[in-house]
Amino acid sequence: MKTAVVKIIDNLIERYPSLDICRKDILLSVEMLINCYKNKNKLLICGNGGSASDSQHIAGELMKSFRLKRNIPIEIQKQIEDTFPQNSSYYIENLEQTLTAISLVGETSLITAYSNDKAPDLIFAQQIYGLGNTGDILFAISTSGNSKNVLYACEIAQIKGMKVIGLTGQSGGKMSDICDILIKTPEAETYKIQEYHLPIYHAICLALEEEFFGKGII
C-alpha cells in the first residue's frame, strides 16, 4: 500500500476526528480491496434505501475516473487503432481504466421478477450466487447491521468464497458475526450514520484510485 494511500485515510480522520475509531478497519478494507483488484477480481455492493444510493455511488466512483486520469493502456490503444482506426481517437480520448464494481440494486427487472416469483429478501443473495466468485468482495451497507436481505447476501458471499466488508452504525448488528471486516461508524441514528458513510467510502475510492493510478503525490 502506497504512503499516499495511507495519507488519504489520515486526511479523512483529520476532517472527521470522530472516525479515528474506524481508522484501522478502513485501512484493512483498503488493503483487502487492493489485493482483490490486483488478483483481477471484482467488487459487488448492496444496501437498501439511502444505502442503495450509496452502493450505486461507489460503483460510479470506481468504474470511471474520480480524481485522477485513468488513460487506457498503450497496448489497448494500439489494438483500437489497428482494429477500428476510424473511431480510434474518440475511444482513446474518452475511455478510462476501471476498478470493476457492480451495484446489485439497479437490476429492476431481475429484482422485481425474483421478488414476485421466489423470495424478496433474497434479491441480493441471488445476484451474489450468480455473479460472485472466489476472491471477489461484497461491500455490504446497512445502518442497523440487521437488514435481512443484506445479511443473506453476506452469508451467500461467504459460501461463494468471497470476502465481506460491512459498513454500519456503531452497534454493527448481526453483521458483526458474518463480515470479515466491519466499519462501525460512531453513531446510532440512521441519518447520522449515513452522514459518515459517504466520506468513508469516498476516502476508500480515493485510496484505491491512488494505489492503481496515482503517482504517489497528493
mmCIF file with all atom_site columns, C-alpha atoms in Angstrom:
data_model
loop_
_atom_site.group_PDB
_atom_site.id
_atom_site.type_symbol
_atom_site.label_atom_id
_atom_site.label_alt_id
_atom_site.label_comp_id
_atom_site.label_asym_id
_atom_site.label_entity_id
_atom_site.label_seq_id
_atom_site.pdbx_PDB_ins_code
_atom_site.Cartn_x
_atom_site.Cartn_y
_atom_site.Cartn_z
_atom_site.occupancy
_atom_site.B_iso_or_equiv
_atom_site.pdbx_formal_charge
_atom_site.auth_seq_id
_atom_site.auth_comp_id
_atom_site.auth_asym_id
_atom_site.auth_atom_id
_atom_site.pdbx_PDB_model_num
ATOM 1   C CA . MET A 1 1   ? 0.000   0.000   0.000   1.00 0.00 ? 1   MET A CA 1
ATOM 2   C CA . LYS A 1 2   ? 1.439   3.366   -1.059  1.00 0.00 ? 2   LYS A CA 1
ATOM 3   C CA . THR A 1 3   ? 2.258   6.024   1.534   1.00 0.00 ? 3   THR A CA 1
ATOM 4   C CA . ALA A 1 4   ? -0.038  8.376   -0.404  1.00 0.00 ? 4   ALA A CA 1
ATOM 5   C CA . VAL A 1 5   ? -2.909  5.925   0.140   1.00 0.00 ? 5   VAL A CA 1
ATOM 6   C CA . VAL A 1 6   ? -2.439  6.000   3.915   1.00 0.00 ? 6   VAL A CA 1
ATOM 7   C CA . LYS A 1 7   ? -2.315  9.803   3.763   1.00 0.00 ? 7   LYS A CA 1
ATOM 8   C CA . ILE A 1 8   ? -5.763  9.844   2.171   1.00 0.00 ? 8   ILE A CA 1
ATOM 9   C CA . ILE A 1 9   ? -7.186  7.939   5.138   1.00 0.00 ? 9   ILE A CA 1
ATOM 10  C CA . ASP A 1 10  ? -5.257  10.158  7.569   1.00 0.00 ? 10  ASP A CA 1
ATOM 11  C CA . ASN A 1 11  ? -6.794  13.182  5.862   1.00 0.00 ? 11  ASN A CA 1
ATOM 12  C CA . LEU A 1 12  ? -10.251 11.673  6.339   1.00 0.00 ? 12  LEU A CA 1
ATOM 13  C CA . ILE A 1 13  ? -9.592  11.346  10.083  1.00 0.00 ? 13  ILE A CA 1
ATOM 14  C CA . GLU A 1 14  ? -8.285  14.905  10.257  1.00 0.00 ? 14  GLU A CA 1
ATOM 15  C CA . ARG A 1 15  ? -11.522 16.169  8.746   1.00 0.00 ? 15  ARG A CA 1
ATOM 16  C CA . TYR A 1 16  ? -13.712 13.799  10.791  1.00 0.00 ? 16  TYR A CA 1
ATOM 17  C CA . PRO A 1 17  ? -11.835 13.176  14.091  1.00 0.00 ? 17  PRO A CA 1
ATOM 18  C CA . SER A 1 18  ? -14.643 11.046  15.500  1.00 0.00 ? 18  SER A CA 1
ATOM 19  C CA . LEU A 1 19  ? -13.884 8.468   12.777  1.00 0.00 ? 19  LEU A CA 1
ATOM 20  C CA . ASP A 1 20  ? -10.495 7.694   14.327  1.00 0.00 ? 20  ASP A CA 1
ATOM 21  C CA . ILE A 1 21  ? -12.161 4.666   15.901  1.00 0.00 ? 21  ILE A CA 1
ATOM 22  C CA . CYS A 1 22  ? -12.741 3.345   12.363  1.00 0.00 ? 22  CYS A CA 1
ATOM 23  C CA . ARG A 1 23  ? -9.257  4.047   11.009  1.00 0.00 ? 23  ARG A CA 1
ATOM 24  C CA . LYS A 1 24  ? -7.870  0.532   11.390  1.00 0.00 ? 24  LYS A CA 1
ATOM 25  C CA . ASP A 1 25  ? -10.869 -1.129  9.735   1.00 0.00 ? 25  ASP A CA 1
ATOM 26  C CA . ILE A 1 26  ? -10.907 1.407   6.898   1.00 0.00 ? 26  ILE A CA 1
ATOM 27  C CA . LEU A 1 27  ? -7.227  0.719   6.182   1.00 0.00 ? 27  LEU A CA 1
ATOM 28  C CA . LEU A 1 28  ? -7.812  -3.038  6.359   1.00 0.00 ? 28  LEU A CA 1
ATOM 29  C CA . SER A 1 29  ? -10.692 -2.630  3.902   1.00 0.00 ? 29  SER A CA 1
ATOM 30  C CA . VAL A 1 30  ? -8.495  -0.677  1.500   1.00 0.00 ? 30  VAL A CA 1
ATOM 31  C CA . GLU A 1 31  ? -5.777  -3.337  1.747   1.00 0.00 ? 31  GLU A CA 1
ATOM 32  C CA . MET A 1 32  ? -8.283  -6.120  1.091   1.00 0.00 ? 32  MET A CA 1
ATOM 33  C CA . LEU A 1 33  ? -9.697  -4.282  -1.919  1.00 0.00 ? 33  LEU A CA 1
ATOM 34  C CA . ILE A 1 34  ? -6.224  -3.597  -3.316  1.00 0.00 ? 34  ILE A CA 1
ATOM 35  C CA . ASN A 1 35  ? -5.444  -7.322  -3.161  1.00 0.00 ? 35  ASN A CA 1
ATOM 36  C CA . CYS A 1 36  ? -8.814  -8.094  -4.755  1.00 0.00 ? 36  CYS A CA 1
ATOM 37  C CA . TYR A 1 37  ? -8.113  -5.852  -7.726  1.00 0.00 ? 37  TYR A CA 1
ATOM 38  C CA . LYS A 1 38  ? -4.502  -6.965  -8.073  1.00 0.00 ? 38  LYS A CA 1
ATOM 39  C CA . ASN A 1 39  ? -5.840  -10.511 -8.421  1.00 0.00 ? 39  ASN A CA 1
ATOM 40  C CA . LYS A 1 40  ? -8.262  -9.425  -11.190 1.00 0.00 ? 40  LYS A CA 1
ATOM 41  C CA . ASN A 1 41  ? -11.328 -9.881  -9.005  1.00 0.00 ? 41  ASN A CA 1
ATOM 42  C CA . LYS A 1 42  ? -14.304 -7.550  -8.597  1.00 0.00 ? 42  LYS A CA 1
ATOM 43  C CA . LEU A 1 43  ? -16.420 -5.728  -6.026  1.00 0.00 ? 43  LEU A CA 1
ATOM 44  C CA . LEU A 1 44  ? -20.155 -6.279  -5.558  1.00 0.00 ? 44  LEU A CA 1
ATOM 45  C CA . ILE A 1 45  ? -22.112 -3.735  -3.489  1.00 0.00 ? 45  ILE A CA 1
ATOM 46  C CA . CYS A 1 46  ? -25.564 -3.743  -1.896  1.00 0.00 ? 46  CYS A CA 1
ATOM 47  C CA . GLY A 1 47  ? -27.769 -1.819  0.508   1.00 0.00 ? 47  GLY A CA 1
ATOM 48  C CA . ASN A 1 48  ? -31.320 -0.533  0.964   1.00 0.00 ? 48  ASN A CA 1
ATOM 49  C CA . GLY A 1 49  ? -32.800 2.957   0.678   1.00 0.00 ? 49  GLY A CA 1
ATOM 50  C CA . GLY A 1 50  ? -30.071 5.548   1.145   1.00 0.00 ? 50  GLY A CA 1
ATOM 51  C CA . SER A 1 51  ? -27.565 2.704   1.273   1.00 0.00 ? 51  SER A CA 1
ATOM 52  C CA . ALA A 1 52  ? -28.814 1.553   -2.143  1.00 0.00 ? 52  ALA A CA 1
ATOM 53  C CA . SER A 1 53  ? -27.930 5.002   -3.475  1.00 0.00 ? 53  SER A CA 1
ATOM 54  C CA . ASP A 1 54  ? -24.550 4.702   -1.758  1.00 0.00 ? 54  ASP A CA 1
ATOM 55  C CA . SER A 1 55  ? -23.921 1.371   -3.469  1.00 0.00 ? 55  SER A CA 1
ATOM 56  C CA . GLN A 1 56  ? -24.520 2.953   -6.865  1.00 0.00 ? 56  GLN A CA 1
ATOM 57  C CA . HIS A 1 57  ? -22.402 5.954   -5.884  1.00 0.00 ? 57  HIS A CA 1
ATOM 58  C CA . ILE A 1 58  ? -19.459 3.691   -5.027  1.00 0.00 ? 58  ILE A CA 1
ATOM 59  C CA . ALA A 1 59  ? -19.721 1.845   -8.342  1.00 0.00 ? 59  ALA A CA 1
ATOM 60  C CA . GLY A 1 60  ? -19.782 5.187   -10.124 1.00 0.00 ? 60  GLY A CA 1
ATOM 61  C CA . GLU A 1 61  ? -16.579 6.360   -8.469  1.00 0.00 ? 61  GLU A CA 1
ATOM 62  C CA . LEU A 1 62  ? -14.707 3.135   -9.197  1.00 0.00 ? 62  LEU A CA 1
ATOM 63  C CA . MET A 1 63  ? -15.836 2.442   -12.757 1.00 0.00 ? 63  MET A CA 1
ATOM 64  C CA . LYS A 1 64  ? -14.534 5.766   -14.096 1.00 0.00 ? 64  LYS A CA 1
ATOM 65  C CA . SER A 1 65  ? -12.062 8.440   -13.073 1.00 0.00 ? 65  SER A CA 1
ATOM 66  C CA . PHE A 1 66  ? -12.752 10.019  -9.683  1.00 0.00 ? 66  PHE A CA 1
ATOM 67  C CA . ARG A 1 67  ? -9.905  12.474  -9.118  1.00 0.00 ? 67  ARG A CA 1
ATOM 68  C CA . LEU A 1 68  ? -7.102  11.145  -11.311 1.00 0.00 ? 68  LEU A CA 1
ATOM 69  C CA . LYS A 1 69  ? -6.669  10.459  -15.010 1.00 0.00 ? 69  LYS A CA 1
ATOM 70  C CA . ARG A 1 70  ? -7.065  6.804   -15.972 1.00 0.00 ? 70  ARG A CA 1
ATOM 71  C CA . ASN A 1 71  ? -5.882  6.580   -19.565 1.00 0.00 ? 71  ASN A CA 1
ATOM 72  C CA . ILE A 1 72  ? -6.310  3.144   -21.071 1.00 0.00 ? 72  ILE A CA 1
ATOM 73  C CA . PRO A 1 73  ? -3.062  1.160   -21.557 1.00 0.00 ? 73  PRO A CA 1
ATOM 74  C CA . ILE A 1 74  ? -0.884  1.804   -24.610 1.00 0.00 ? 74  ILE A CA 1
ATOM 75  C CA . GLU A 1 75  ? -1.313  -1.777  -25.835 1.00 0.00 ? 75  GLU A CA 1
ATOM 76  C CA . ILE A 1 76  ? -5.114  -1.374  -25.807 1.00 0.00 ? 76  ILE A CA 1
ATOM 77  C CA . GLN A 1 77  ? -4.808  1.962   -27.594 1.00 0.00 ? 77  GLN A CA 1
ATOM 78  C CA . LYS A 1 78  ? -2.706  0.254   -30.286 1.00 0.00 ? 78  LYS A CA 1
ATOM 79  C CA . GLN A 1 79  ? -5.271  -2.541  -30.630 1.00 0.00 ? 79  GLN A CA 1
ATOM 80  C CA . ILE A 1 80  ? -8.055  0.002   -31.055 1.00 0.00 ? 80  ILE A CA 1
ATOM 81  C CA . GLU A 1 81  ? -6.049  1.921   -33.664 1.00 0.00 ? 81  GLU A CA 1
ATOM 82  C CA . ASP A 1 82  ? -5.361  -1.270  -35.604 1.00 0.00 ? 82  ASP A CA 1
ATOM 83  C CA . THR A 1 83  ? -8.916  -2.622  -35.427 1.00 0.00 ? 83  THR A CA 1
ATOM 84  C CA . PHE A 1 84  ? -11.140 0.471   -35.652 1.00 0.00 ? 84  PHE A CA 1
ATOM 85  C CA . PRO A 1 85  ? -8.974  3.313   -36.938 1.00 0.00 ? 85  PRO A CA 1
ATOM 86  C CA . GLN A 1 86  ? -11.973 5.445   -37.912 1.00 0.00 ? 86  GLN A CA 1
ATOM 87  C CA . ASN A 1 87  ? -13.090 5.744   -34.265 1.00 0.00 ? 87  ASN A CA 1
ATOM 88  C CA . SER A 1 88  ? -9.776  5.218   -32.503 1.00 0.00 ? 88  SER A CA 1
ATOM 89  C CA . SER A 1 89  ? -9.132  8.800   -31.419 1.00 0.00 ? 89  SER A CA 1
ATOM 90  C CA . TYR A 1 90  ? -12.626 9.074   -29.909 1.00 0.00 ? 90  TYR A CA 1
ATOM 91  C CA . TYR A 1 91  ? -12.203 5.847   -27.956 1.00 0.00 ? 91  TYR A CA 1
ATOM 92  C CA . ILE A 1 92  ? -8.692  6.667   -26.775 1.00 0.00 ? 92  ILE A CA 1
ATOM 93  C CA . GLU A 1 93  ? -9.605  10.187  -25.656 1.00 0.00 ? 93  GLU A CA 1
ATOM 94  C CA . ASN A 1 94  ? -12.643 9.105   -23.661 1.00 0.00 ? 94  ASN A CA 1
ATOM 95  C CA . LEU A 1 95  ? -12.374 5.503   -22.451 1.00 0.00 ? 95  LEU A CA 1
ATOM 96  C CA . GLU A 1 96  ? -10.911 5.101   -18.949 1.00 0.00 ? 96  GLU A CA 1
ATOM 97  C CA . GLN A 1 97  ? -9.484  2.272   -16.906 1.00 0.00 ? 97  GLN A CA 1
ATOM 98  C CA . THR A 1 98  ? -11.825 0.895   -14.268 1.00 0.00 ? 98  THR A CA 1
ATOM 99  C CA . LEU A 1 99  ? -11.820 -0.813  -10.918 1.00 0.00 ? 99  LEU A CA 1
ATOM 100 C CA . THR A 1 100 ? -14.588 -3.312  -11.531 1.00 0.00 ? 100 THR A CA 1
ATOM 101 C CA . ALA A 1 101 ? -17.561 -2.666  -9.249  1.00 0.00 ? 101 ALA A CA 1
ATOM 102 C CA . ILE A 1 102 ? -21.182 -3.741  -9.623  1.00 0.00 ? 102 ILE A CA 1
ATOM 103 C CA . SER A 1 103 ? -24.080 -2.338  -7.612  1.00 0.00 ? 103 SER A CA 1
ATOM 104 C CA . LEU A 1 104 ? -26.713 -5.010  -7.025  1.00 0.00 ? 104 LEU A CA 1
ATOM 105 C CA . VAL A 1 105 ? -29.587 -2.552  -6.593  1.00 0.00 ? 105 VAL A CA 1
ATOM 106 C CA . GLY A 1 106 ? -30.051 -1.446  -10.208 1.00 0.00 ? 106 GLY A CA 1
ATOM 107 C CA . GLU A 1 107 ? -31.320 -4.652  -11.838 1.00 0.00 ? 107 GLU A CA 1
ATOM 108 C CA . THR A 1 108 ? -35.002 -3.672  -11.706 1.00 0.00 ? 108 THR A CA 1
ATOM 109 C CA . SER A 1 109 ? -36.388 -6.465  -13.882 1.00 0.00 ? 109 SER A CA 1
ATOM 110 C CA . LEU A 1 110 ? -34.396 -9.168  -12.118 1.00 0.00 ? 110 LEU A CA 1
ATOM 111 C CA . ILE A 1 111 ? -35.178 -7.844  -8.636  1.00 0.00 ? 111 ILE A CA 1
ATOM 112 C CA . THR A 1 112 ? -38.925 -7.490  -9.266  1.00 0.00 ? 112 THR A CA 1
ATOM 113 C CA . ALA A 1 113 ? -39.199 -10.835 -11.044 1.00 0.00 ? 113 ALA A CA 1
ATOM 114 C CA . TYR A 1 114 ? -37.289 -12.679 -8.349  1.00 0.00 ? 114 TYR A CA 1
ATOM 115 C CA . SER A 1 115 ? -39.244 -10.916 -5.581  1.00 0.00 ? 115 SER A CA 1
ATOM 116 C CA . ASN A 1 116 ? -42.522 -11.867 -7.222  1.00 0.00 ? 116 ASN A CA 1
ATOM 117 C CA . ASP A 1 117 ? -41.600 -15.437 -8.152  1.00 0.00 ? 117 ASP A CA 1
ATOM 118 C CA . LYS A 1 118 ? -39.362 -16.509 -5.289  1.00 0.00 ? 118 LYS A CA 1
ATOM 119 C CA . ALA A 1 119 ? -38.192 -14.645 -2.145  1.00 0.00 ? 119 ALA A CA 1
ATOM 120 C CA . PRO A 1 120 ? -37.990 -10.826 -1.854  1.00 0.00 ? 120 PRO A CA 1
ATOM 121 C CA . ASP A 1 121 ? -35.409 -10.943 0.938   1.00 0.00 ? 121 ASP A CA 1
ATOM 122 C CA . LEU A 1 122 ? -33.014 -12.950 -1.259  1.00 0.00 ? 122 LEU A CA 1
ATOM 123 C CA . ILE A 1 123 ? -32.748 -10.364 -4.067  1.00 0.00 ? 123 ILE A CA 1
ATOM 124 C CA . PHE A 1 124 ? -29.093 -9.663  -3.288  1.00 0.00 ? 124 PHE A CA 1
ATOM 125 C CA . ALA A 1 125 ? -28.220 -13.241 -2.337  1.00 0.00 ? 125 ALA A CA 1
ATOM 126 C CA . GLN A 1 126 ? -29.457 -14.468 -5.727  1.00 0.00 ? 126 GLN A CA 1
ATOM 127 C CA . GLN A 1 127 ? -27.210 -11.995 -7.533  1.00 0.00 ? 127 GLN A CA 1
ATOM 128 C CA . ILE A 1 128 ? -24.257 -12.896 -5.319  1.00 0.00 ? 128 ILE A CA 1
ATOM 129 C CA . TYR A 1 129 ? -24.865 -16.543 -6.159  1.00 0.00 ? 129 TYR A CA 1
ATOM 130 C CA . GLY A 1 130 ? -24.879 -15.766 -9.876  1.00 0.00 ? 130 GLY A CA 1
ATOM 131 C CA . LEU A 1 131 ? -22.118 -13.153 -10.061 1.00 0.00 ? 131 LEU A CA 1
ATOM 132 C CA . GLY A 1 132 ? -19.800 -13.863 -7.142  1.00 0.00 ? 132 GLY A CA 1
ATOM 133 C CA . ASN A 1 133 ? -16.576 -15.808 -7.436  1.00 0.00 ? 133 ASN A CA 1
ATOM 134 C CA . THR A 1 134 ? -13.808 -16.818 -5.073  1.00 0.00 ? 134 THR A CA 1
ATOM 135 C CA . GLY A 1 135 ? -11.658 -13.775 -4.380  1.00 0.00 ? 135 GLY A CA 1
ATOM 136 C CA . ASP A 1 136 ? -14.394 -11.227 -5.082  1.00 0.00 ? 136 ASP A CA 1
ATOM 137 C CA . ILE A 1 137 ? -15.529 -8.855  -2.329  1.00 0.00 ? 137 ILE A CA 1
ATOM 138 C CA . LEU A 1 138 ? -19.015 -7.892  -1.174  1.00 0.00 ? 138 LEU A CA 1
ATOM 139 C CA . PHE A 1 139 ? -19.333 -4.370  0.210   1.00 0.00 ? 139 PHE A CA 1
ATOM 140 C CA . ALA A 1 140 ? -22.476 -4.634  2.342   1.00 0.00 ? 140 ALA A CA 1
ATOM 141 C CA . ILE A 1 141 ? -24.064 -1.437  3.660   1.00 0.00 ? 141 ILE A CA 1
ATOM 142 C CA . SER A 1 142 ? -26.671 -1.385  6.430   1.00 0.00 ? 142 SER A CA 1
ATOM 143 C CA . THR A 1 143 ? -27.031 1.373   9.008   1.00 0.00 ? 143 THR A CA 1
ATOM 144 C CA . SER A 1 144 ? -28.508 -1.075  11.527  1.00 0.00 ? 144 SER A CA 1
ATOM 145 C CA . GLY A 1 145 ? -26.391 -4.032  10.518  1.00 0.00 ? 145 GLY A CA 1
ATOM 146 C CA . ASN A 1 146 ? -29.584 -6.094  10.600  1.00 0.00 ? 146 ASN A CA 1
ATOM 147 C CA . SER A 1 147 ? -31.104 -5.741  7.114   1.00 0.00 ? 147 SER A CA 1
ATOM 148 C CA . LYS A 1 148 ? -32.262 -9.254  6.224   1.00 0.00 ? 148 LYS A CA 1
ATOM 149 C CA . ASN A 1 149 ? -31.525 -9.096  2.521   1.00 0.00 ? 149 ASN A CA 1
ATOM 150 C CA . VAL A 1 150 ? -28.038 -7.741  3.235   1.00 0.00 ? 150 VAL A CA 1
ATOM 151 C CA . LEU A 1 151 ? -27.372 -10.413 5.857   1.00 0.00 ? 151 LEU A CA 1
ATOM 152 C CA . TYR A 1 152 ? -28.421 -13.153 3.439   1.00 0.00 ? 152 TYR A CA 1
ATOM 153 C CA . ALA A 1 153 ? -26.132 -11.653 0.805   1.00 0.00 ? 153 ALA A CA 1
ATOM 154 C CA . CYS A 1 154 ? -23.242 -11.754 3.280   1.00 0.00 ? 154 CYS A CA 1
ATOM 155 C CA . GLU A 1 155 ? -23.857 -15.413 4.038   1.00 0.00 ? 155 GLU A CA 1
ATOM 156 C CA . ILE A 1 156 ? -24.036 -16.470 0.384   1.00 0.00 ? 156 ILE A CA 1
ATOM 157 C CA . ALA A 1 157 ? -20.918 -14.414 -0.327  1.00 0.00 ? 157 ALA A CA 1
ATOM 158 C CA . GLN A 1 158 ? -19.081 -16.460 2.295   1.00 0.00 ? 158 GLN A CA 1
ATOM 159 C CA . ILE A 1 159 ? -20.373 -19.666 0.681   1.00 0.00 ? 159 ILE A CA 1
ATOM 160 C CA . LYS A 1 160 ? -19.059 -18.455 -2.695  1.00 0.00 ? 160 LYS A CA 1
ATOM 161 C CA . GLY A 1 161 ? -15.561 -17.902 -1.284  1.00 0.00 ? 161 GLY A CA 1
ATOM 162 C CA . MET A 1 162 ? -15.857 -14.116 -1.240  1.00 0.00 ? 162 MET A CA 1
ATOM 163 C CA . LYS A 1 163 ? -14.697 -11.686 1.438   1.00 0.00 ? 163 LYS A CA 1
ATOM 164 C CA . VAL A 1 164 ? -17.217 -9.335  3.043   1.00 0.00 ? 164 VAL A CA 1
ATOM 165 C CA . ILE A 1 165 ? -16.666 -5.727  4.096   1.00 0.00 ? 165 ILE A CA 1
ATOM 166 C CA . GLY A 1 166 ? -19.530 -4.255  6.097   1.00 0.00 ? 166 GLY A CA 1
ATOM 167 C CA . LEU A 1 167 ? -20.404 -0.610  6.703   1.00 0.00 ? 167 LEU A CA 1
ATOM 168 C CA . THR A 1 168 ? -22.832 0.017   9.585   1.00 0.00 ? 168 THR A CA 1
ATOM 169 C CA . GLY A 1 169 ? -23.585 2.158   12.601  1.00 0.00 ? 169 GLY A CA 1
ATOM 170 C CA . GLN A 1 170 ? -21.971 1.802   15.999  1.00 0.00 ? 170 GLN A CA 1
ATOM 171 C CA . SER A 1 171 ? -23.728 -1.406  17.056  1.00 0.00 ? 171 SER A CA 1
ATOM 172 C CA . GLY A 1 172 ? -22.781 -3.407  13.966  1.00 0.00 ? 172 GLY A CA 1
ATOM 173 C CA . GLY A 1 173 ? -25.897 -5.516  14.457  1.00 0.00 ? 173 GLY A CA 1
ATOM 174 C CA . LYS A 1 174 ? -25.901 -9.088  13.203  1.00 0.00 ? 174 LYS A CA 1
ATOM 175 C CA . MET A 1 175 ? -23.359 -8.181  10.536  1.00 0.00 ? 175 MET A CA 1
ATOM 176 C CA . SER A 1 176 ? -20.736 -8.227  13.295  1.00 0.00 ? 176 SER A CA 1
ATOM 177 C CA . ASP A 1 177 ? -20.765 -12.025 13.110  1.00 0.00 ? 177 ASP A CA 1
ATOM 178 C CA . ILE A 1 178 ? -20.547 -12.518 9.351   1.00 0.00 ? 178 ILE A CA 1
ATOM 179 C CA . CYS A 1 179 ? -18.259 -9.801  7.964   1.00 0.00 ? 179 CYS A CA 1
ATOM 180 C CA . ASP A 1 180 ? -14.517 -10.224 7.502   1.00 0.00 ? 180 ASP A CA 1
ATOM 181 C CA . ILE A 1 181 ? -14.109 -6.502  8.188   1.00 0.00 ? 181 ILE A CA 1
ATOM 182 C CA . LEU A 1 182 ? -16.792 -4.289  9.721   1.00 0.00 ? 182 LEU A CA 1
ATOM 183 C CA . ILE A 1 183 ? -16.550 -0.490  9.692   1.00 0.00 ? 183 ILE A CA 1
ATOM 184 C CA . LYS A 1 184 ? -18.811 0.689   12.519  1.00 0.00 ? 184 LYS A CA 1
ATOM 185 C CA . THR A 1 185 ? -19.417 4.428   12.439  1.00 0.00 ? 185 THR A CA 1
ATOM 186 C CA . PRO A 1 186 ? -19.795 6.071   15.880  1.00 0.00 ? 186 PRO A CA 1
ATOM 187 C CA . GLU A 1 187 ? -23.485 6.978   15.572  1.00 0.00 ? 187 GLU A CA 1
ATOM 188 C CA . ALA A 1 188 ? -26.805 5.268   16.294  1.00 0.00 ? 188 ALA A CA 1
ATOM 189 C CA . GLU A 1 189 ? -29.343 7.352   14.343  1.00 0.00 ? 189 GLU A CA 1
ATOM 190 C CA . THR A 1 190 ? -29.790 6.412   10.692  1.00 0.00 ? 190 THR A CA 1
ATOM 191 C CA . TYR A 1 191 ? -29.255 9.839   9.152   1.00 0.00 ? 191 TYR A CA 1
ATOM 192 C CA . LYS A 1 192 ? -26.168 10.485  11.278  1.00 0.00 ? 192 LYS A CA 1
ATOM 193 C CA . ILE A 1 193 ? -24.723 7.114   10.337  1.00 0.00 ? 193 ILE A CA 1
ATOM 194 C CA . GLN A 1 194 ? -25.302 7.878   6.665   1.00 0.00 ? 194 GLN A CA 1
ATOM 195 C CA . GLU A 1 195 ? -23.588 11.251  7.045   1.00 0.00 ? 195 GLU A CA 1
ATOM 196 C CA . TYR A 1 196 ? -20.436 9.332   7.992   1.00 0.00 ? 196 TYR A CA 1
ATOM 197 C CA . HIS A 1 197 ? -20.809 6.625   5.364   1.00 0.00 ? 197 HIS A CA 1
ATOM 198 C CA . LEU A 1 198 ? -20.268 8.967   2.422   1.00 0.00 ? 198 LEU A CA 1
ATOM 199 C CA . PRO A 1 199 ? -16.875 10.396  3.483   1.00 0.00 ? 199 PRO A CA 1
ATOM 200 C CA . ILE A 1 200 ? -15.715 6.893   4.427   1.00 0.00 ? 200 ILE A CA 1
ATOM 201 C CA . TYR A 1 201 ? -16.454 5.319   1.080   1.00 0.00 ? 201 TYR A CA 1
ATOM 202 C CA . HIS A 1 202 ? -15.239 8.395   -0.762  1.00 0.00 ? 202 HIS A CA 1
ATOM 203 C CA . ALA A 1 203 ? -11.909 8.023   1.035   1.00 0.00 ? 203 ALA A CA 1
ATOM 204 C CA . ILE A 1 204 ? -11.793 4.315   0.172   1.00 0.00 ? 204 ILE A CA 1
ATOM 205 C CA . CYS A 1 205 ? -12.449 5.086   -3.505  1.00 0.00 ? 205 CYS A CA 1
ATOM 206 C CA . LEU A 1 206 ? -9.808  7.828   -3.498  1.00 0.00 ? 206 LEU A CA 1
ATOM 207 C CA . ALA A 1 207 ? -7.334  5.466   -1.850  1.00 0.00 ? 207 ALA A CA 1
ATOM 208 C CA . LEU A 1 208 ? -7.926  2.738   -4.431  1.00 0.00 ? 208 LEU A CA 1
ATOM 209 C CA . GLU A 1 209 ? -7.585  5.170   -7.295  1.00 0.00 ? 209 GLU A CA 1
ATOM 210 C CA . GLU A 1 210 ? -4.330  6.474   -5.848  1.00 0.00 ? 210 GLU A CA 1
ATOM 211 C CA . GLU A 1 211 ? -2.970  2.949   -5.441  1.00 0.00 ? 211 GLU A CA 1
ATOM 212 C CA . PHE A 1 212 ? -3.651  1.929   -9.033  1.00 0.00 ? 212 PHE A CA 1
ATOM 213 C CA . PHE A 1 213 ? -3.489  5.175   -10.993 1.00 0.00 ? 213 PHE A CA 1
ATOM 214 C CA . GLY A 1 214 ? -1.603  7.672   -8.813  1.00 0.00 ? 214 GLY A CA 1
ATOM 215 C CA . LYS A 1 215 ? 2.000   8.767   -8.885  1.00 0.00 ? 215 LYS A CA 1
ATOM 216 C CA . GLY A 1 216 ? 2.403   8.850   -5.122  1.00 0.00 ? 216 GLY A CA 1
ATOM 217 C CA . ILE A 1 217 ? 1.905   12.581  -4.782  1.00 0.00 ? 217 ILE A CA 1
ATOM 218 C CA . ILE A 1 218 ? -1.168  14.298  -3.329  1.00 0.00 ? 218 ILE A CA 1
#
